[in-house]
Amino acid sequence: GEDVEQSLFLSVREGDSSVINCTYTDSSSTYLYWYKQEPGAGLQLLTYIFSNMDMKQDQRLTVLLNKKDKHLSLRIADTQTGDSAIYFCAESITHTDKLIFGTGTRLQVFP
Amino acid sequence: EAGVAQSPRYKIIEKRQSVAFWCNPISGHATLYWYQQILGQGPKLLIQFQNNGVVDDSQLPKDRFSAERLKGVDSTLKIQPAKLEDSAVYLCASSLQRWEKLFFGSGTQLSVL
């Protein structure tokens, strides 16, 4: 089946690292994505990783993929108040156009 | 590059009324998606178009929801009649081709009273 789960809430101090976790159930996913949603806005694609990769780094963002455990994480280094938002992981299912979203993790950054 | 445009931004209606949302995708994007995002949940795909043809509408409540994409560009999503549980943000997204990255609009927030 298709199911993507995330913890609901994460609170970090400004300057610390944030780690947002995601687990998925469909082993045939091709790409895994991280989207950011700020209040009243649509989803903004942050980064993505192909399913045959273990890690991808993009400036302050590091994505780790453990395909065996079906676990995806997003690490934000030097977290800033502007990073406060809801973060959604999503998986695309091979040979379909389906993009399955998780429930989202609300990241709150305090000074 | 202009993003995905949606209107209206907000809509408040009473149950059993009708409502329509409009989406203009990024120029050149062949694939267009409508998602429903209920408060506290992730977006759920309602319908996907490839040009002006429907690829997937398996989760669209067809007794009350309809969508079209005339000439393979703009799209409208209609609800008739609306129910209380339709209160949500309706997001439109587009991608260059199928299996490409999605770009989302800001959404239409619908409140059904």
Short mmCIF file of C-alpha atoms in Angstrom, two decimals, chain A residues 33 35 37 40-43 45 48 88 95-99 101-103, chain B residues 9 35 37 40-43 48 55-56 91 98-99 101-102 104-106:
data_model
loop_
_atom_site.label_atom_id
_atom_site.label_comp_id
_atom_site.label_asym_id
_atom_site.label_seq_id
_atom_site.Cartn_x
_atom_site.Cartn_y
_atom_site.Cartn_z
CA TYR A 33 10.78 14.82 -2.39
CA TYR A 35 8.37 20.34 0.00
CA GLN A 37 4.74 25.17 2.85
CA GLY A 40 -1.15 30.75 3.21
CA ALA A 41 1.15 29.61 0.42
CA GLY A 42 1.41 26.66 -1.90
CA LEU A 43 4.06 23.98 -1.68
CA LEU A 45 9.91 22.11 -3.86
CA TYR A 48 14.55 15.59 -4.09
CA PHE A 88 6.09 17.56 3.53
CA HIS A 95 5.25 3.84 -13.56
CA THR A 96 2.43 5.98 -12.26
CA ASP A 97 2.14 9.70 -11.92
CA LYS A 98 1.07 9.46 -8.33
CA LEU A 99 2.79 11.66 -5.79
CA PHE A 101 2.35 13.17 0.43
CA GLY A 102 2.97 12.73 4.12
CA THR A 103 0.94 14.57 6.73
CA ARG B 9 -7.61 33.15 -3.30
CA TYR B 35 -4.94 18.51 -5.11
CA GLN B 37 -5.50 19.71 1.20
CA GLY B 40 -3.70 19.21 9.11
CA GLN B 41 -3.23 16.76 6.27
CA GLY B 42 -1.01 16.40 3.25
CA PRO B 43 -2.34 17.16 -0.22
CA GLN B 48 -4.39 14.80 -13.25
CA VAL B 55 -4.73 10.62 -16.76
CA ASP B 56 -6.02 9.85 -13.26
CA LEU B 91 -4.01 23.37 -4.91
CA ARG B 98 4.71 13.32 -16.43
CA TRP B 99 7.13 12.14 -13.74
CA LYS B 101 8.96 17.91 -10.63
CA LEU B 102 5.71 19.58 -9.61
CA PHE B 104 2.38 24.44 -7.00
CA GLY B 105 0.16 27.49 -7.00
CA SER B 106 -0.80 29.31 -3.78
#
